Amino acid sequence: MAEQPQAIYLKDYQVPAYLIDETELHFSLGEDHTEVRSVLKMRRNPESTASSAALELHGHESLELCRLAIDGRELGAGDYRREDETLGIDQVPEAFTLECLTRIRPRDNTALEGLYLSDGMYCTQCEAEGFRRITFYLDRPDVMSVFTTTVEADAARYPVLLSNGNPVARGSDEDKGRHWVTWQDPFPKPAYLFALVAGDLAHIERPYSTASGREVMLRIYAERKDLDKLDHAMDSLVKAMRWDEEVYGREYDLDIYMIVAVDFFNMGAMENKGLNIFNTSCVLASPETTTDGAFQRVEGVVAHEYFHNWSGNRVTCRDWFQLSLKEGFTVFRDAEFSADMNSRTVKRVEDVTLLRTAQFAEDAGPMAHPVRPASFIEISNFYTLTVYEKGAEVVRMIHTLLGPELFRKGSDLYFERHDGQAVTTDDFVRAMEEVSGRDLTQFRRWYDQAGTPRLEVSDDYDADSGRYRLHLAQSCPATPGQEQKLPFHIPVTLGLLGPDGRDLILDNGDTSCVLELTDSSQTFTFEGIAARPVPSLLRGFSAPVKLQYPLDRQTLVFLMSHDSDGFNRWDAGQRLAIDVIGELMAQHNAGEPMRLDAALTDAFAAVLDDESLDPAMVAKVLTLPSEAYLSELADCIDVDAIHAARQFAKKALAQALAERFERRYRALAPQQAYAPDAAQVARRSLRNLCLSYLVALETPEYLALAQAQYDSADNMTDRQSALSLIAHSGATDAAAAVLDDFYRRYADQTLVVNQWLSVQAGDPRPGALDRVKELMQHEAFDLRNPNKVRSLISVFCNLNAVNFHAADGSGYDFLAERIIDMNRRNPQMASRLLTPLTRWRKYDAARQALMQSQLRRILDSGELSKDVYEVVSKSLA
Ligand code: TRP
Ligand code: ZN
């Protein structure tokens, strides 16, 4: 192999040798290529200690350099060095103007980084290091500059020309049919927040006055055909703006705020200053085409990107190791927003489910890394669940330790002190320390140590003295490069339930308290306890740890019905189900008939009968732990036993509770016109869950019920649930017919067609891989579109375990082929696709060998992108 990509290290950080005070850009968009002219006002950084006066600019190998000049003097080929990713100039003055003309080819840009075409419209994606594919620059977040951008293009094809900030001038050259607009962004920003859009776009708009009375215009742009699907995003944006004013005291700062929806996008959305660019899947919503889950995702992502205006843009990251500074904090902010807009407990259950299923698995795999990584080969590989979701948990723990008032004071101090700066996670923690007078030195280990800590709990009670003692012990497994871990500072929110199921009043006068575990083991003593209590540990999931406190099924049922903490009530139900499914797996593997413990049936019956409970929470409680979560919990994943046991449990519950499921199904029938509000979402979620149990019985009667729901649904939530239930049932004719019907109805709705692909990719019955291969040839599929790749290929490989992990290795072979094919075209996508293969250590010896051999095949397949190289090489190490 050629030269192997090298890692870069946080410890090697140095301030930039040069700064860019002003950036002037001129884009001339052409059919064949685009010319980018830049004028950069640069000067030596007074804080730099670098001895040489050399200037090193970033620039991707795809840049065609046409002209380079310093202070008006053109440089010859001998005056600079062009390397793979940089352009070096040995001698530059203290302060100077650098002019640069480059030529780029957006039409050929399949990586979707830098400037590219999405369905005929130009757009950019510059985070993390995409700007260097546009022009030569200091493409690092601690170089902040004010930008003036002129976009010039064919007036007929690209009537809308957008960039960051405010439009300040425009003009046209009628003879040539071209026009231009100049945009000015007064806020200094790093290049990763630069954005440009050009296309034939329609928009909606809404005026907004901020808390202090400033007038702002909000605009959301999309292709004309999608204009009717933008209202929900606009409503969400307005809610997010109000919420940030009320909860964090943060206002918007430009005169316009724009969102543009694009169909080709590697991630969910991007917070470019004043000009967010969104994956259509995170903006467009209408009752006829969008499920409740997707409505809520739009609300959450719109809020997330909006919140970045403060936590990310006004205060940004010093370097990419600090990524969680903006992402962890912003995920925490958007989660709290969603909790306030909808059901707090439901939101917490969803977030913790994602964390425990996917982030814990990441922590246990070869790509495990701390919230603040110490090194990386390719930063795009570190936009992970660890940086985002665990990073948000770390912020949440600070919130728990300080309480809401001090946390708000800390965030005020952080924003005030660092406005306009590029800072570190340490700066964030320091602000929290200063307002609270607390020492968070040990707490900082959450940023630096990878892995999921284990929290082992035991207790004893002495009736004579009325003394109850809790013994907490922590440990953390080794992760790559980190053999030994030091104890974490773990906030354990605790309640004690008396024998009647009521909370005891604790010494703080409250029903909950926060125990702070800082040693490897500690004992906490409670006096004056009249009878042995049942502890409710980690209420609200107060720390991202694996709790080990064995409870018998009876006690779990007790917690399920009595715990005053909604999250722990749900969690007790999950633990009960996990325990029962584990028993079924053992029976299955022993060749015995499986028999479901009635404890689970009875507990589910009680929850179903209790009409006082929030239907959304009932749906969560009655949802069996996913195969993915059961896999994460296993030491060695037995794909088939997990599937068989879970399916059996589902069917047995359906048999035992059919009458109840049917009764609630009917009682929850829609009473009003569709709205994606919390109350209706709750009803639909429980109703569709009831239907899923009924269809598990595979009787003609219940299949007909699903078919009737499919036919009469006035919204996508109900139609889609019915579709996937029928499509995954044993009724093959009905399945084929309903899939055909669905495609015919929605063939012109890209996002709906993507759901249609996903339903088929997720079909657990045999033959799914062949179907996926067929669908890759279907007109609805496009390998260059990440949403389609995710809908078909990622869903198959991540959510269809029995088929992907087929013992003959066909699933692995298929995935390796896709990755090799995608490696050059779109490295970020290719690298993300790898995830399921990186988990090979968790499978049996035969599967391990098959997965490893596919990883080696990828490694040997030719010139790998840094993205793919990093993940494959670390997985095999
Ligand atoms: N900053 C974006 C967010 O979390 C993430 C993002 C969008 C991104 N597009 C990307 C990261 C492309 C890497 C590459 O809101
Ligand atoms: Zn973000």
PDB file of N, CA and C in Angstrom, residues 459-536:
ATOM      1  N   ASP A 459     -26.850  -3.556  48.715  1.00  0.00           N
ATOM      2  CA  ASP A 459     -27.387  -2.812  49.852  1.00  0.00           C
ATOM      3  C   ASP A 459     -27.611  -3.741  51.033  1.00  0.00           C
ATOM      4  N   ASP A 460     -27.709  -3.152  52.211  1.00  0.00           N
ATOM      5  CA  ASP A 460     -28.122  -3.950  53.361  1.00  0.00           C
ATOM      6  C   ASP A 460     -28.975  -3.092  54.270  1.00  0.00           C
ATOM      7  N   TYR A 461     -29.779  -3.788  55.036  1.00  0.00           N
ATOM      8  CA  TYR A 461     -30.707  -3.086  55.910  1.00  0.00           C
ATOM      9  C   TYR A 461     -30.710  -3.761  57.272  1.00  0.00           C
ATOM     10  N   ASP A 462     -30.618  -2.930  58.290  1.00  0.00           N
ATOM     11  CA  ASP A 462     -30.665  -3.462  59.655  1.00  0.00           C
ATOM     12  C   ASP A 462     -31.924  -2.947  60.340  1.00  0.00           C
ATOM     13  N   ALA A 463     -32.866  -3.853  60.553  1.00  0.00           N
ATOM     14  CA  ALA A 463     -34.176  -3.449  61.086  1.00  0.00           C
ATOM     15  C   ALA A 463     -34.055  -2.846  62.490  1.00  0.00           C
ATOM     16  N   ASP A 464     -33.145  -3.396  63.299  1.00  0.00           N
ATOM     17  CA  ASP A 464     -33.031  -2.922  64.681  1.00  0.00           C
ATOM     18  C   ASP A 464     -32.637  -1.456  64.740  1.00  0.00           C
ATOM     19  N   SER A 465     -31.618  -1.098  63.969  1.00  0.00           N
ATOM     20  CA  SER A 465     -31.144   0.290  64.038  1.00  0.00           C
ATOM     21  C   SER A 465     -31.867   1.186  63.034  1.00  0.00           C
ATOM     22  N   GLY A 466     -32.656   0.573  62.122  1.00  0.00           N
ATOM     23  CA  GLY A 466     -33.315   1.379  61.090  1.00  0.00           C
ATOM     24  C   GLY A 466     -32.317   1.972  60.106  1.00  0.00           C
ATOM     25  N   ARG A 467     -31.180   1.268  59.923  1.00  0.00           N
ATOM     26  CA  ARG A 467     -30.130   1.800  59.047  1.00  0.00           C
ATOM     27  C   ARG A 467     -30.113   1.047  57.716  1.00  0.00           C
ATOM     28  N   TYR A 468     -30.155   1.828  56.677  1.00  0.00           N
ATOM     29  CA  TYR A 468     -30.091   1.255  55.324  1.00  0.00           C
ATOM     30  C   TYR A 468     -28.816   1.758  54.665  1.00  0.00           C
ATOM     31  N   ARG A 469     -28.062   0.828  54.068  1.00  0.00           N
ATOM     32  CA  ARG A 469     -26.796   1.247  53.440  1.00  0.00           C
ATOM     33  C   ARG A 469     -26.755   0.815  51.986  1.00  0.00           C
ATOM     34  N   LEU A 470     -26.312   1.736  51.158  1.00  0.00           N
ATOM     35  CA  LEU A 470     -26.126   1.448  49.722  1.00  0.00           C
ATOM     36  C   LEU A 470     -24.640   1.449  49.448  1.00  0.00           C
ATOM     37  N   HIS A 471     -24.161   0.392  48.823  1.00  0.00           N
ATOM     38  CA  HIS A 471     -22.749   0.305  48.457  1.00  0.00           C
ATOM     39  C   HIS A 471     -22.642   0.472  46.943  1.00  0.00           C
ATOM     40  N   LEU A 472     -21.958   1.513  46.533  1.00  0.00           N
ATOM     41  CA  LEU A 472     -21.793   1.766  45.100  1.00  0.00           C
ATOM     42  C   LEU A 472     -20.336   1.535  44.729  1.00  0.00           C
ATOM     43  N   ALA A 473     -20.136   0.823  43.647  1.00  0.00           N
ATOM     44  CA  ALA A 473     -18.770   0.602  43.168  1.00  0.00           C
ATOM     45  C   ALA A 473     -18.741   0.837  41.668  1.00  0.00           C
ATOM     46  N   GLN A 474     -17.674   1.472  41.191  1.00  0.00           N
ATOM     47  CA  GLN A 474     -17.584   1.736  39.757  1.00  0.00           C
ATOM     48  C   GLN A 474     -16.306   1.138  39.182  1.00  0.00           C
ATOM     49  N   SER A 475     -16.408   0.827  37.892  1.00  0.00           N
ATOM     50  CA  SER A 475     -15.230   0.369  37.148  1.00  0.00           C
ATOM     51  C   SER A 475     -15.510   0.696  35.691  1.00  0.00           C
ATOM     52  N   CYS A 476     -14.465   0.679  34.886  1.00  0.00           N
ATOM     53  CA  CYS A 476     -14.692   0.981  33.462  1.00  0.00           C
ATOM     54  C   CYS A 476     -13.780   0.085  32.643  1.00  0.00           C
ATOM     55  N   PRO A 477     -14.349  -0.635  31.677  1.00  0.00           N
ATOM     56  CA  PRO A 477     -13.531  -1.549  30.882  1.00  0.00           C
ATOM     57  C   PRO A 477     -12.487  -0.797  30.046  1.00  0.00           C
ATOM     58  N   ALA A 478     -11.412  -1.492  29.710  1.00  0.00           N
ATOM     59  CA  ALA A 478     -10.382  -0.908  28.855  1.00  0.00           C
ATOM     60  C   ALA A 478     -10.964  -0.592  27.487  1.00  0.00           C
ATOM     61  N   THR A 479     -10.440   0.459  26.871  1.00  0.00           N
ATOM     62  CA  THR A 479     -10.809   0.788  25.494  1.00  0.00           C
ATOM     63  C   THR A 479      -9.506   1.001  24.731  1.00  0.00           C
ATOM     64  N   PRO A 480      -9.549   1.031  23.396  1.00  0.00           N
ATOM     65  CA  PRO A 480      -8.301   1.140  22.638  1.00  0.00           C
ATOM     66  C   PRO A 480      -7.442   2.318  23.116  1.00  0.00           C
ATOM     67  N   GLY A 481      -6.221   2.016  23.515  1.00  0.00           N
ATOM     68  CA  GLY A 481      -5.301   3.057  23.956  1.00  0.00           C
ATOM     69  C   GLY A 481      -5.485   3.491  25.399  1.00  0.00           C
ATOM     70  N   GLN A 482      -6.489   2.950  26.081  1.00  0.00           N
ATOM     71  CA  GLN A 482      -6.736   3.315  27.487  1.00  0.00           C
ATOM     72  C   GLN A 482      -6.971   2.053  28.302  1.00  0.00           C
ATOM     73  N   GLU A 483      -5.884   1.511  28.825  1.00  0.00           N
ATOM     74  CA  GLU A 483      -5.997   0.263  29.582  1.00  0.00           C
ATOM     75  C   GLU A 483      -6.626   0.503  30.955  1.00  0.00           C
ATOM     76  N   GLN A 484      -6.124   1.529  31.633  1.00  0.00           N
ATOM     77  CA  GLN A 484      -6.553   1.799  33.007  1.00  0.00           C
ATOM     78  C   GLN A 484      -7.411   3.045  33.045  1.00  0.00           C
ATOM     79  N   LYS A 485      -8.465   2.995  33.833  1.00  0.00           N
ATOM     80  CA  LYS A 485      -9.305   4.199  33.979  1.00  0.00           C
ATOM     81  C   LYS A 485      -9.299   4.633  35.439  1.00  0.00           C
ATOM     82  N   LEU A 486      -9.390   5.920  35.608  1.00  0.00           N
ATOM     83  CA  LEU A 486      -9.529   6.481  36.948  1.00  0.00           C
ATOM     84  C   LEU A 486     -11.021   6.642  37.240  1.00  0.00           C
ATOM     85  N   PRO A 487     -11.376   6.670  38.531  1.00  0.00           N
ATOM     86  CA  PRO A 487     -12.802   6.771  38.865  1.00  0.00           C
ATOM     87  C   PRO A 487     -13.435   8.059  38.311  1.00  0.00           C
ATOM     88  N   PHE A 488     -14.668   7.906  37.868  1.00  0.00           N
ATOM     89  CA  PHE A 488     -15.445   9.045  37.382  1.00  0.00           C
ATOM     90  C   PHE A 488     -16.185   9.697  38.555  1.00  0.00           C
ATOM     91  N   HIS A 489     -16.600  10.925  38.322  1.00  0.00           N
ATOM     92  CA  HIS A 489     -17.493  11.624  39.248  1.00  0.00           C
ATOM     93  C   HIS A 489     -18.914  11.377  38.736  1.00  0.00           C
ATOM     94  N   ILE A 490     -19.640  10.492  39.417  1.00  0.00           N
ATOM     95  CA  ILE A 490     -20.937  10.022  38.899  1.00  0.00           C
ATOM     96  C   ILE A 490     -22.091  10.514  39.769  1.00  0.00           C
ATOM     97  N   PRO A 491     -22.974  11.332  39.221  1.00  0.00           N
ATOM     98  CA  PRO A 491     -24.181  11.710  39.975  1.00  0.00           C
ATOM     99  C   PRO A 491     -25.234  10.603  39.885  1.00  0.00           C
ATOM    100  N   VAL A 492     -25.609  10.068  41.029  1.00  0.00           N
ATOM    101  CA  VAL A 492     -26.607   8.992  41.063  1.00  0.00           C
ATOM    102  C   VAL A 492     -27.864   9.544  41.729  1.00  0.00           C
ATOM    103  N   THR A 493     -28.854   9.864  40.912  1.00  0.00           N
ATOM    104  CA  THR A 493     -30.107  10.358  41.490  1.00  0.00           C
ATOM    105  C   THR A 493     -30.875   9.169  42.045  1.00  0.00           C
ATOM    106  N   LEU A 494     -31.298   9.311  43.300  1.00  0.00           N
ATOM    107  CA  LEU A 494     -31.840   8.165  44.035  1.00  0.00           C
ATOM    108  C   LEU A 494     -33.145   8.504  44.732  1.00  0.00           C
ATOM    109  N   GLY A 495     -34.031   7.519  44.753  1.00  0.00           N
ATOM    110  CA  GLY A 495     -35.197   7.595  45.613  1.00  0.00           C
ATOM    111  C   GLY A 495     -35.313   6.273  46.367  1.00  0.00           C
ATOM    112  N   LEU A 496     -35.987   6.280  47.504  1.00  0.00           N
ATOM    113  CA  LEU A 496     -36.213   5.034  48.240  1.00  0.00           C
ATOM    114  C   LEU A 496     -37.712   4.813  48.368  1.00  0.00           C
ATOM    115  N   LEU A 497     -38.158   3.632  47.939  1.00  0.00           N
ATOM    116  CA  LEU A 497     -39.579   3.322  48.021  1.00  0.00           C
ATOM    117  C   LEU A 497     -39.860   2.492  49.266  1.00  0.00           C
ATOM    118  N   GLY A 498     -40.858   2.910  50.003  1.00  0.00           N
ATOM    119  CA  GLY A 498     -41.296   2.119  51.143  1.00  0.00           C
ATOM    120  C   GLY A 498     -42.116   0.923  50.662  1.00  0.00           C
ATOM    121  N   PRO A 499     -42.456   0.039  51.588  1.00  0.00           N
ATOM    122  CA  PRO A 499     -43.203  -1.173  51.213  1.00  0.00           C
ATOM    123  C   PRO A 499     -44.542  -0.868  50.541  1.00  0.00           C
ATOM    124  N   ASP A 500     -45.104   0.315  50.829  1.00  0.00           N
ATOM    125  CA  ASP A 500     -46.376   0.675  50.183  1.00  0.00           C
ATOM    126  C   ASP A 500     -46.166   1.265  48.786  1.00  0.00           C
ATOM    127  N   GLY A 501     -44.910   1.357  48.366  1.00  0.00           N
ATOM    128  CA  GLY A 501     -44.634   1.874  47.031  1.00  0.00           C
ATOM    129  C   GLY A 501     -44.469   3.380  47.008  1.00  0.00           C
ATOM    130  N   ARG A 502     -44.633   4.018  48.184  1.00  0.00           N
ATOM    131  CA  ARG A 502     -44.481   5.473  48.213  1.00  0.00           C
ATOM    132  C   ARG A 502     -43.032   5.861  48.467  1.00  0.00           C
ATOM    133  N   ASP A 503     -42.664   7.026  47.939  1.00  0.00           N
ATOM    134  CA  ASP A 503     -41.323   7.534  48.176  1.00  0.00           C
ATOM    135  C   ASP A 503     -41.133   7.882  49.642  1.00  0.00           C
ATOM    136  N   LEU A 504     -39.976   7.524  50.212  1.00  0.00           N
ATOM    137  CA  LEU A 504     -39.633   8.015  51.541  1.00  0.00           C
ATOM    138  C   LEU A 504     -39.131   9.447  51.404  1.00  0.00           C
ATOM    139  N   ILE A 505     -39.324  10.219  52.457  1.00  0.00           N
ATOM    140  CA  ILE A 505     -38.751  11.565  52.461  1.00  0.00           C
ATOM    141  C   ILE A 505     -37.303  11.441  52.946  1.00  0.00           C
ATOM    142  N   LEU A 506     -36.388  11.935  52.143  1.00  0.00           N
ATOM    143  CA  LEU A 506     -34.960  11.772  52.442  1.00  0.00           C
ATOM    144  C   LEU A 506     -34.459  12.967  53.270  1.00  0.00           C
ATOM    145  N   ASP A 507     -33.187  12.893  53.677  1.00  0.00           N
ATOM    146  CA  ASP A 507     -32.638  13.925  54.568  1.00  0.00           C
ATOM    147  C   ASP A 507     -32.718  15.335  53.985  1.00  0.00           C
ATOM    148  N   ASN A 508     -32.724  15.436  52.664  1.00  0.00           N
ATOM    149  CA  ASN A 508     -32.802  16.767  52.050  1.00  0.00           C
ATOM    150  C   ASN A 508     -34.241  17.279  52.016  1.00  0.00           C
ATOM    151  N   GLY A 509     -35.157  16.518  52.640  1.00  0.00           N
ATOM    152  CA  GLY A 509     -36.550  16.944  52.676  1.00  0.00           C
ATOM    153  C   GLY A 509     -37.302  16.618  51.395  1.00  0.00           C
ATOM    154  N   ASP A 510     -36.647  15.923  50.496  1.00  0.00           N
ATOM    155  CA  ASP A 510     -37.220  15.659  49.179  1.00  0.00           C
ATOM    156  C   ASP A 510     -37.377  14.148  48.963  1.00  0.00           C
ATOM    157  N   THR A 511     -38.019  13.786  47.851  1.00  0.00           N
ATOM    158  CA  THR A 511     -38.203  12.360  47.564  1.00  0.00           C
ATOM    159  C   THR A 511     -37.057  11.794  46.730  1.00  0.00           C
ATOM    160  N   SER A 512     -36.184  12.661  46.254  1.00  0.00           N
ATOM    161  CA  SER A 512     -35.010  12.224  45.495  1.00  0.00           C
ATOM    162  C   SER A 512     -33.800  12.974  45.999  1.00  0.00           C
ATOM    163  N   CYS A 513     -32.632  12.352  45.898  1.00  0.00           N
ATOM    164  CA  CYS A 513     -31.408  13.080  46.189  1.00  0.00           C
ATOM    165  C   CYS A 513     -30.343  12.639  45.194  1.00  0.00           C
ATOM    166  N   VAL A 514     -29.275  13.406  45.117  1.00  0.00           N
ATOM    167  CA  VAL A 514     -28.187  13.056  44.195  1.00  0.00           C
ATOM    168  C   VAL A 514     -26.994  12.580  45.014  1.00  0.00           C
ATOM    169  N   LEU A 515     -26.674  11.308  44.906  1.00  0.00           N
ATOM    170  CA  LEU A 515     -25.456  10.789  45.532  1.00  0.00           C
ATOM    171  C   LEU A 515     -24.312  11.045  44.561  1.00  0.00           C
ATOM    172  N   GLU A 516     -23.186  11.504  45.086  1.00  0.00           N
ATOM    173  CA  GLU A 516     -22.045  11.744  44.203  1.00  0.00           C
ATOM    174  C   GLU A 516     -20.990  10.697  44.467  1.00  0.00           C
ATOM    175  N   LEU A 517     -20.864   9.795  43.524  1.00  0.00           N
ATOM    176  CA  LEU A 517     -19.860   8.736  43.632  1.00  0.00           C
ATOM    177  C   LEU A 517     -18.578   9.241  42.973  1.00  0.00           C
ATOM    178  N   THR A 518     -17.511   9.328  43.781  1.00  0.00           N
ATOM    179  CA  THR A 518     -16.243   9.816  43.229  1.00  0.00           C
ATOM    180  C   THR A 518     -15.110   8.809  43.414  1.00  0.00           C
ATOM    181  N   ASP A 519     -15.261   7.929  44.412  1.00  0.00           N
ATOM    182  CA  ASP A 519     -14.236   6.892  44.622  1.00  0.00           C
ATOM    183  C   ASP A 519     -14.599   5.648  43.827  1.00  0.00           C
ATOM    184  N   SER A 520     -13.697   4.690  43.830  1.00  0.00           N
ATOM    185  CA  SER A 520     -14.058   3.457  43.120  1.00  0.00           C
ATOM    186  C   SER A 520     -15.152   2.716  43.873  1.00  0.00           C
ATOM    187  N   SER A 521     -15.201   2.858  45.197  1.00  0.00           N
ATOM    188  CA  SER A 521     -16.394   2.365  45.880  1.00  0.00           C
ATOM    189  C   SER A 521     -16.685   3.228  47.100  1.00  0.00           C
ATOM    190  N   GLN A 522     -17.947   3.372  47.381  1.00  0.00           N
ATOM    191  CA  GLN A 522     -18.396   4.226  48.479  1.00  0.00           C
ATOM    192  C   GLN A 522     -19.678   3.658  49.063  1.00  0.00           C
ATOM    193  N   THR A 523     -19.876   3.903  50.349  1.00  0.00           N
ATOM    194  CA  THR A 523     -21.113   3.481  50.992  1.00  0.00           C
ATOM    195  C   THR A 523     -21.903   4.713  51.432  1.00  0.00           C
ATOM    196  N   PHE A 524     -23.185   4.704  51.170  1.00  0.00           N
ATOM    197  CA  PHE A 524     -24.064   5.804  51.577  1.00  0.00           C
ATOM    198  C   PHE A 524     -25.064   5.244  52.589  1.00  0.00           C
ATOM    199  N   THR A 525     -25.184   5.933  53.716  1.00  0.00           N
ATOM    200  CA  THR A 525     -25.998   5.415  54.811  1.00  0.00           C
ATOM    201  C   THR A 525     -27.246   6.282  55.023  1.00  0.00           C
ATOM    202  N   PHE A 526     -28.369   5.614  55.245  1.00  0.00           N
ATOM    203  CA  PHE A 526     -29.635   6.311  55.511  1.00  0.00           C
ATOM    204  C   PHE A 526     -30.149   5.819  56.859  1.00  0.00           C
ATOM    205  N   GLU A 527     -30.440   6.770  57.729  1.00  0.00           N
ATOM    206  CA  GLU A 527     -30.887   6.394  59.085  1.00  0.00           C
ATOM    207  C   GLU A 527     -32.395   6.601  59.212  1.00  0.00           C
ATOM    208  N   GLY A 528     -32.926   5.906  60.202  1.00  0.00           N
ATOM    209  CA  GLY A 528     -34.342   6.106  60.529  1.00  0.00           C
ATOM    210  C   GLY A 528     -35.285   5.547  59.477  1.00  0.00           C
ATOM    211  N   ILE A 529     -34.893   4.435  58.888  1.00  0.00           N
ATOM    212  CA  ILE A 529     -35.734   3.826  57.854  1.00  0.00           C
ATOM    213  C   ILE A 529     -36.515   2.685  58.508  1.00  0.00           C
ATOM    214  N   ALA A 530     -37.846   2.772  58.429  1.00  0.00           N
ATOM    215  CA  ALA A 530     -38.695   1.885  59.220  1.00  0.00           C
ATOM    216  C   ALA A 530     -38.771   0.455  58.669  1.00  0.00           C
ATOM    217  N   ALA A 531     -38.631   0.297  57.394  1.00  0.00           N
ATOM    218  CA  ALA A 531     -38.689  -1.049  56.797  1.00  0.00           C
ATOM    219  C   ALA A 531     -37.750  -1.075  55.601  1.00  0.00           C
ATOM    220  N   ARG A 532     -37.329  -2.255  55.178  1.00  0.00           N
ATOM    221  CA  ARG A 532     -36.393  -2.340  54.066  1.00  0.00           C
ATOM    222  C   ARG A 532     -36.970  -1.645  52.825  1.00  0.00           C
ATOM    223  N   PRO A 533     -36.297  -0.626  52.313  1.00  0.00           N
ATOM    224  CA  PRO A 533     -36.828   0.083  51.149  1.00  0.00           C
ATOM    225  C   PRO A 533     -36.353  -0.578  49.850  1.00  0.00           C
ATOM    226  N   VAL A 534     -37.008  -0.232  48.773  1.00  0.00           N
ATOM    227  CA  VAL A 534     -36.516  -0.617  47.443  1.00  0.00           C
ATOM    228  C   VAL A 534     -35.898   0.633  46.822  1.00  0.00           C
ATOM    229  N   PRO A 535     -34.618   0.565  46.436  1.00  0.00           N
ATOM    230  CA  PRO A 535     -34.001   1.770  45.876  1.00  0.00           C
ATOM    231  C   PRO A 535     -34.411   1.967  44.418  1.00  0.00           C
ATOM    232  N   SER A 536     -34.682   3.201  44.076  1.00  0.00           N
ATOM    233  CA  SER A 536     -34.879   3.585  42.672  1.00  0.00           C
ATOM    234  C   SER A 536     -33.615   4.341  42.270  1.00  0.00           C
TER     235      SER A 536
END
